[in-house]
Amino acid sequence: MYAIRKLEEYLRSNATPAASRELQRLLDALKEEKEFPLSSLYAIDYEAFELAVEAMRDWRIDRYYAGDPSITGRSPASNEPEPSCSG
């Protein structure tokens, strides 16, 4: 999640109001796993756009590792209760 931290630092330090608004919407959408209109990134400056792409790339990689049980050592169903055996 290094890219997201970089993006948050950019927002605090030197983002334009338009870039700040769109990047914050993107971060919120990624964190909440909601839809985000990628076309809105067209309106921001190139540096902000590159940070957004980098953040999406990191987010995708993190989701891949979180969803792969062979990497995390957990099965997807590990949070489900075990079925009871009657008989």
Backbone as ProteinMPNN parsed JSONL, in Angstrom:
{"seq_chain_A": "MYAIRKLEEYLRSNATPAASRELQRLLDALKEEKEFPLSSLYAIDYEAFELAVEAMRDWRIDRYYAGDPSITGRSPASNEPEPSCSG", "coords_chain_A": {"N_chain_A": [[0.813, -1.193, 0.0], [2.098, 1.143, -0.407], [1.868, 2.978, -2.508], [-0.631, 4.133, -2.081], [-0.182, 5.49, 0.278], [1.682, 7.339, -0.688], [0.026, 8.737, -2.427], [-1.807, 9.851, -0.613], [-0.068, 11.57, 0.763], [0.568, 13.309, -1.322], [-1.935, 14.475, -1.659], [-2.106, 15.944, 0.722], [-0.016, 17.75, 0.392], [0.447, 19.023, -2.277], [-1.738, 18.968, -4.113], [-4.042, 19.983, -6.648], [-7.267, 21.607, -6.343], [-9.18, 20.215, -7.959], [-7.844, 17.793, -8.551], [-7.464, 16.876, -5.971], [-10.103, 16.421, -5.114], [-10.978, 14.375, -6.922], [-9.065, 12.345, -6.516], [-9.462, 11.758, -3.822], [-12.039, 10.745, -3.959], [-11.483, 8.451, -5.456], [-9.785, 7.033, -3.669], [-11.61, 6.589, -1.561], [-13.468, 4.961, -2.898], [-11.882, 2.708, -3.496], [-11.209, 1.809, -0.91], [-13.736, 1.205, 0.1], [-14.614, -0.583, -1.701], [-16.237, 0.175, -3.899], [-17.855, 1.353, -6.911], [-16.123, 3.427, -9.3], [-15.931, 6.129, -11.489], [-13.721, 5.925, -13.979], [-13.241, 7.717, -16.011], [-13.342, 10.203, -14.865], [-10.807, 10.724, -13.993], [-9.529, 11.813, -16.085], [-9.671, 14.538, -15.974], [-7.738, 15.465, -14.22], [-4.359, 16.541, -13.335], [-1.279, 15.293, -14.83], [0.644, 14.149, -13.033], [-0.924, 13.568, -10.778], [-2.68, 11.772, -11.975], [-0.929, 9.643, -12.601], [-0.235, 8.84, -10.011], [-2.724, 7.935, -9.173], [-3.119, 5.727, -10.869], [-0.997, 4.126, -10.025], [-1.809, 3.673, -7.365], [-4.141, 2.186, -7.819], [-3.008, -0.054, -8.986], [-1.463, -1.112, -6.858], [-3.566, -1.609, -5.051], [-4.943, -3.616, -6.438], [-3.036, -5.688, -6.465], [-2.804, -6.138, -3.7], [-5.396, -7.082, -3.179], [-5.326, -9.446, -4.65], [-3.4, -10.975, -3.249], [-4.699, -11.13, -0.785], [-6.882, -12.673, -1.42], [-5.908, -15.155, -2.148], [-5.634, -18.257, -0.961], [-3.415, -19.983, -0.821], [-1.276, -18.339, -0.507], [-1.777, -16.816, 1.794], [-2.252, -18.792, 3.628], [-4.691, -19.444, 4.619], [-7.928, -20.855, 4.273], [-10.609, -19.956, 2.057], [-13.029, -20.505, 3.241], [-12.579, -20.503, 5.914], [-13.68, -18.886, 7.857], [-16.208, -19.702, 8.099], [-18.66, -21.54, 9.962], [-18.064, -24.91, 11.006], [-19.734, -27.71, 9.57], [-22.177, -29.493, 11.43], [-22.086, -32.839, 12.568], [-24.501, -35.226, 12.514], [-25.534, -38.149, 13.961]], "CA_chain_A": [[0.0, 0.0, 0.0], [2.983, 2.289, -0.459], [1.341, 3.95, -3.47], [-1.75, 4.855, -1.473], [0.429, 6.457, 1.205], [2.237, 8.403, -1.525], [-1.105, 9.523, -2.913], [-2.316, 10.63, 0.521], [0.902, 12.64, 0.987], [0.356, 14.259, -2.42], [-3.158, 15.211, -1.351], [-1.814, 16.89, 1.801], [1.017, 18.73, 0.084], [0.416, 19.861, -3.472], [-2.786, 18.644, -5.082], [-4.981, 21.03, -7.015], [-8.6, 21.256, -5.821], [-9.82, 19.193, -8.803], [-7.145, 16.53, -8.328], [-7.751, 16.475, -4.6], [-11.472, 15.888, -5.075], [-11.075, 13.102, -7.643], [-8.225, 11.341, -5.867], [-10.136, 11.345, -2.588], [-13.154, 9.868, -4.374], [-10.881, 7.169, -5.834], [-9.369, 6.345, -2.439], [-12.813, 6.123, -0.869], [-14.034, 3.842, -3.665], [-11.017, 1.542, -3.307], [-11.333, 1.332, 0.47], [-15.084, 0.684, 0.33], [-14.888, -1.491, -2.811], [-17.37, 0.703, -4.651], [-17.535, 1.764, -8.276], [-15.544, 4.746, -9.5], [-15.849, 6.409, -12.93], [-12.34, 6.195, -14.361], [-13.192, 8.872, -16.91], [-13.156, 11.43, -14.084], [-9.375, 10.947, -13.829], [-9.073, 12.561, -17.255], [-9.679, 15.97, -15.657], [-6.676, 15.843, -13.277], [-3.03, 16.689, -13.927], [-0.609, 14.028, -15.135], [1.256, 13.577, -11.835], [-2.013, 12.987, -9.978], [-3.167, 10.607, -12.715], [0.036, 8.56, -12.405], [-0.395, 8.366, -8.633], [-3.978, 7.183, -9.124], [-2.876, 4.433, -11.526], [-0.132, 3.371, -9.115], [-2.634, 3.252, -6.228], [-5.015, 1.098, -8.282], [-2.16, -1.235, -9.195], [-1.186, -1.659, -5.525], [-4.824, -2.126, -4.514], [-5.23, -4.878, -7.126], [-2.086, -6.683, -5.962], [-3.215, -6.462, -2.328], [-6.605, -7.916, -3.249], [-4.914, -10.753, -5.138], [-2.781, -11.709, -2.15], [-5.701, -11.36, 0.258], [-7.831, -13.684, -1.868], [-5.246, -16.407, -2.517], [-5.389, -19.009, 0.274], [-2.097, -20.608, -0.787], [-0.321, -17.318, -0.078], [-2.067, -16.406, 3.164], [-2.318, -19.951, 4.5], [-6.068, -19.601, 5.115], [-8.891, -21.229, 3.255], [-11.671, -18.957, 1.972], [-14.156, -20.879, 4.087], [-12.118, -20.665, 7.295], [-14.52, -18.107, 8.764], [-17.528, -20.324, 8.175], [-18.712, -22.591, 10.973], [-18.001, -26.264, 10.489], [-21.043, -28.377, 9.638], [-22.276, -30.467, 12.519], [-22.365, -34.22, 12.14], [-25.517, -35.873, 13.352], [-25.679, -39.545, 13.618]], "C_chain_A": [[0.86, 1.262, 0.0], [2.432, 3.372, -1.384], [0.196, 4.76, -2.874], [-1.216, 5.86, -0.452], [1.042, 7.631, 0.451], [1.128, 9.332, -2.024], [-1.681, 10.39, -1.799], [-1.375, 11.789, 0.855], [0.762, 13.724, -0.089], [-0.883, 15.107, -2.152], [-2.909, 16.271, -0.275], [-0.903, 18.027, 1.342], [0.762, 19.604, -1.133], [-0.641, 19.506, -4.515], [-3.637, 19.868, -5.385], [-6.35, 20.649, -6.455], [-9.294, 20.164, -6.638], [-9.178, 17.828, -8.581], [-7.444, 15.998, -6.939], [-9.121, 15.815, -4.494], [-11.546, 14.508, -5.724], [-10.239, 12.004, -6.992], [-8.843, 10.855, -4.561], [-11.314, 10.437, -2.897], [-12.629, 8.493, -4.757], [-10.464, 6.386, -4.596], [-10.566, 5.791, -1.679], [-13.413, 4.914, -1.571], [-13.195, 2.578, -3.49], [-11.183, 0.96, -1.912], [-12.678, 0.673, 0.732], [-15.513, -0.322, -0.738], [-16.162, -1.103, -3.557], [-16.907, 1.112, -6.034], [-16.982, 3.18, -8.304], [-15.45, 4.986, -10.998], [-14.427, 6.813, -13.329], [-12.217, 7.41, -15.272], [-12.998, 10.179, -16.141], [-11.675, 11.727, -13.852], [-8.792, 11.73, -15.005], [-8.915, 14.044, -16.939], [-8.527, 16.406, -14.751], [-5.33, 15.906, -13.987], [-2.326, 15.328, -14.021], [0.014, 13.372, -13.901], [0.207, 12.902, -10.955], [-2.564, 11.735, -10.652], [-2.237, 9.412, -12.506], [-0.05, 7.99, -10.988], [-1.667, 7.528, -8.493], [-3.799, 5.794, -9.733], [-2.02, 3.545, -10.629], [-0.919, 2.844, -7.904], [-3.558, 2.11, -6.623], [-4.223, -0.184, -8.496], [-1.851, -1.904, -7.85], [-2.435, -2.287, -4.91], [-5.147, -3.486, -5.13], [-4.307, -5.986, -6.62], [-2.461, -7.104, -4.544], [-4.445, -7.352, -2.315], [-6.26, -9.315, -3.725], [-4.333, -11.58, -3.997], [-3.779, -12.021, -1.041], [-6.658, -12.483, -0.132], [-7.22, -15.023, -2.207], [-4.889, -17.185, -1.259], [-4.019, -19.668, 0.321], [-1.024, -19.624, -0.326], [-0.531, -16.974, 1.386], [-2.113, -17.574, 4.135], [-3.698, -20.196, 5.086], [-6.951, -20.039, 3.966], [-9.991, -20.184, 3.224], [-12.83, -19.248, 2.913], [-13.769, -20.964, 5.566], [-12.945, -19.881, 8.3], [-15.919, -18.698, 8.906], [-17.534, -21.391, 9.258], [-18.666, -23.976, 10.315], [-19.377, -26.916, 10.587], [-21.046, -29.411, 10.762], [-22.636, -31.828, 11.96], [-23.428, -34.795, 13.085], [-25.586, -37.342, 12.971], [-24.875, -40.405, 14.386]], "O_chain_A": [[0.385, 2.335, 0.372], [2.522, 4.558, -1.068], [0.077, 5.955, -3.145], [-1.748, 6.964, -0.335], [0.94, 8.778, 0.887], [1.282, 10.553, -2.037], [-2.007, 11.554, -2.033], [-1.838, 12.878, 1.195], [0.831, 14.916, 0.212], [-0.878, 16.315, -2.39], [-3.448, 17.375, -0.357], [-1.006, 19.145, 1.847], [0.853, 20.828, -1.028], [-0.425, 19.739, -5.704], [-3.919, 20.682, -4.505], [-6.574, 19.485, -6.124], [-9.93, 19.28, -6.066], [-9.876, 16.824, -8.439], [-7.653, 14.799, -6.758], [-9.271, 14.772, -3.857], [-12.11, 13.579, -5.146], [-10.671, 10.853, -6.929], [-8.755, 9.671, -4.232], [-11.561, 9.469, -2.178], [-13.245, 7.479, -4.429], [-10.761, 5.196, -4.488], [-10.538, 4.654, -1.209], [-13.82, 3.952, -0.919], [-13.749, 1.487, -3.351], [-11.285, -0.257, -1.755], [-12.765, -0.296, 1.487], [-16.625, -0.849, -0.695], [-17.037, -1.932, -3.808], [-15.707, 1.205, -6.296], [-17.314, 4.017, -7.465], [-14.938, 4.131, -11.72], [-13.992, 7.927, -13.038], [-11.173, 8.062, -15.289], [-12.535, 11.165, -16.715], [-11.32, 12.865, -13.546], [-7.679, 12.25, -14.917], [-8.111, 14.731, -17.57], [-8.351, 17.604, -14.53], [-5.175, 15.394, -15.096], [-2.725, 14.356, -13.38], [-0.083, 12.155, -13.742], [0.423, 11.801, -10.451], [-2.878, 10.751, -9.981], [-2.7, 8.298, -12.262], [0.053, 6.778, -10.802], [-1.679, 6.527, -7.775], [-4.271, 4.801, -9.178], [-2.289, 2.352, -10.49], [-0.717, 1.709, -7.473], [-3.742, 1.167, -5.853], [-4.717, -1.276, -8.217], [-1.967, -3.122, -7.721], [-2.37, -3.365, -4.32], [-5.574, -4.403, -4.428], [-4.759, -7.104, -6.375], [-2.44, -8.292, -4.222], [-4.523, -8.284, -1.516], [-6.85, -10.284, -3.248], [-4.714, -12.733, -3.795], [-3.7, -13.083, -0.424], [-7.188, -13.171, 0.739], [-7.953, -15.957, -2.529], [-3.946, -16.821, -0.557], [-3.499, -19.897, 1.412], [0.017, -20.033, 0.187], [0.434, -16.854, 2.141], [-2.022, -17.371, 5.346], [-3.864, -21.055, 5.952], [-6.743, -19.637, 2.821], [-10.289, -19.579, 4.253], [-13.535, -18.331, 3.335], [-14.554, -21.448, 6.381], [-12.909, -20.188, 9.492], [-16.713, -18.247, 9.732], [-16.532, -22.077, 9.458], [-19.169, -24.171, 9.208], [-20.102, -26.707, 11.559], [-20.056, -30.101, 11.005], [-23.396, -31.944, 10.999], [-23.246, -34.833, 14.302], [-25.683, -37.701, 11.797], [-24.909, -41.62, 14.189]]}, "name": "protein", "num_of_chains": 1, "seq": "MYAIRKLEEYLRSNATPAASRELQRLLDALKEEKEFPLSSLYAIDYEAFELAVEAMRDWRIDRYYAGDPSITGRSPASNEPEPSCSG"}
